Amino acid sequence: MEKIEPKCSYRMRAGFIVSCPTFHGGKIFTNDNLTDEIAEEYIALFPNQSAMFDKVAEKRAETAQEGETTAQVVNGTPTEKKAVKRKKSKK
Amino acid sequence: MPQLCESLITAAIEFDCEEISVKGMESDGVIINRDDIDFAACVIDNNNGNIIKTLALKSGKTGYAVAQLGNTPFTGLVSNLNVGTYRNTWTHEIPIAVLANDPKVARDIIDPLSNGNFVLVLRNKNKGEDGDGEFQIFGYHQGCRASAGTNEKYSEDTEGGWLITLQEQNAPKAGMFLWNTDAATTRSQYDSLTS
């Protein structure tokens, strides 16, 4: 399995894209070109759409805290649910 | 007085010389476990109940690509009218050839296809006037379940692989389509089903 850092703290649910005439001129945003800034701007403008976004930012925060949690790639597909926590060794 | 839900034709049946119908399907599609669809978040077009603007999946779920080889992918795909006592419905049949046979295929594809409930998004070669006829959805209302399956070791067609037919029975609509704004937007949404 490859270990990669997600480029964006947010990931849109399958079937969702951002495509709104009044948002960045109707530019289409998918998980391929989504950034934290775009996601947060969109959610701020359309808070009822926040459910479209799965946030992996907490997991990155957990990574910073524990240094043990990562988003893993299984078979070439990022899977946040596959993030593995290694137990801290007891001293 | 109770509403009778009149079914009235509202468009002329004409032949458009600029938009000639094209038969067949493109070779790729998407299959989704029906339980993974977030129906509450799906959006149906207010002006056309046969159009789904957003086919939303639940958090963490994904669709899976379906690829069919050959000159006539999804050959045998057909929709038939069922005449009911009070209302007519449609049965959609989608044959899927799986040109492989091993334990992983049996576990990950054939057994689930045999017993699961699915929604499929397939691509018509006939795109329609604005492109809104390309992405057709099967199983949105009733789900697609296996109605037939074979593994013929000397089949000239499947060459020892599998042929599974999924069927949506009693669908209230003749056809459901994925369409949102324009072809580029809809294509992006279709691609996002497997992202």
Tab-separated table of N, CA and C in Angstrom, chain A residues 61-70 86:
chain	number	residue	atom	x	y	z
A	61	ALA	N	-4.940	16.606	11.360
A	61	ALA	CA	-4.618	17.162	12.671
A	61	ALA	C	-4.183	16.059	13.599
A	62	GLU	N	-4.873	14.900	13.517
A	62	GLU	CA	-4.488	13.754	14.333
A	62	GLU	C	-3.091	13.303	13.985
A	63	THR	N	-2.773	13.370	12.690
A	63	THR	CA	-1.440	12.981	12.264
A	63	THR	C	-0.410	13.884	12.915
A	64	ALA	N	-0.719	15.197	12.969
A	64	ALA	CA	0.213	16.140	13.563
A	64	ALA	C	0.367	15.863	15.046
A	65	GLN	N	-0.760	15.424	15.691
A	65	GLN	CA	-0.713	15.176	17.127
A	65	GLN	C	0.012	13.894	17.452
A	66	GLU	N	-0.463	12.798	16.816
A	66	GLU	CA	0.044	11.489	17.209
A	66	GLU	C	1.200	11.032	16.333
A	67	GLY	N	1.245	11.555	15.127
A	67	GLY	CA	2.283	11.117	14.200
A	67	GLY	C	2.082	9.701	13.737
A	68	GLU	N	0.841	9.187	13.880
A	68	GLU	CA	0.645	7.775	13.591
A	68	GLU	C	-0.493	7.521	12.627
A	69	THR	N	-1.340	8.516	12.375
A	69	THR	CA	-2.519	8.269	11.562
A	69	THR	C	-2.299	8.835	10.180
A	70	THR	N	-2.527	8.044	9.191
A	70	THR	CA	-2.346	8.525	7.826
A	70	THR	C	-3.519	8.082	6.972
A	86	ARG	N	-1.714	3.332	14.753
A	86	ARG	CA	-0.854	2.393	15.472
A	86	ARG	C	-0.889	2.769	16.933
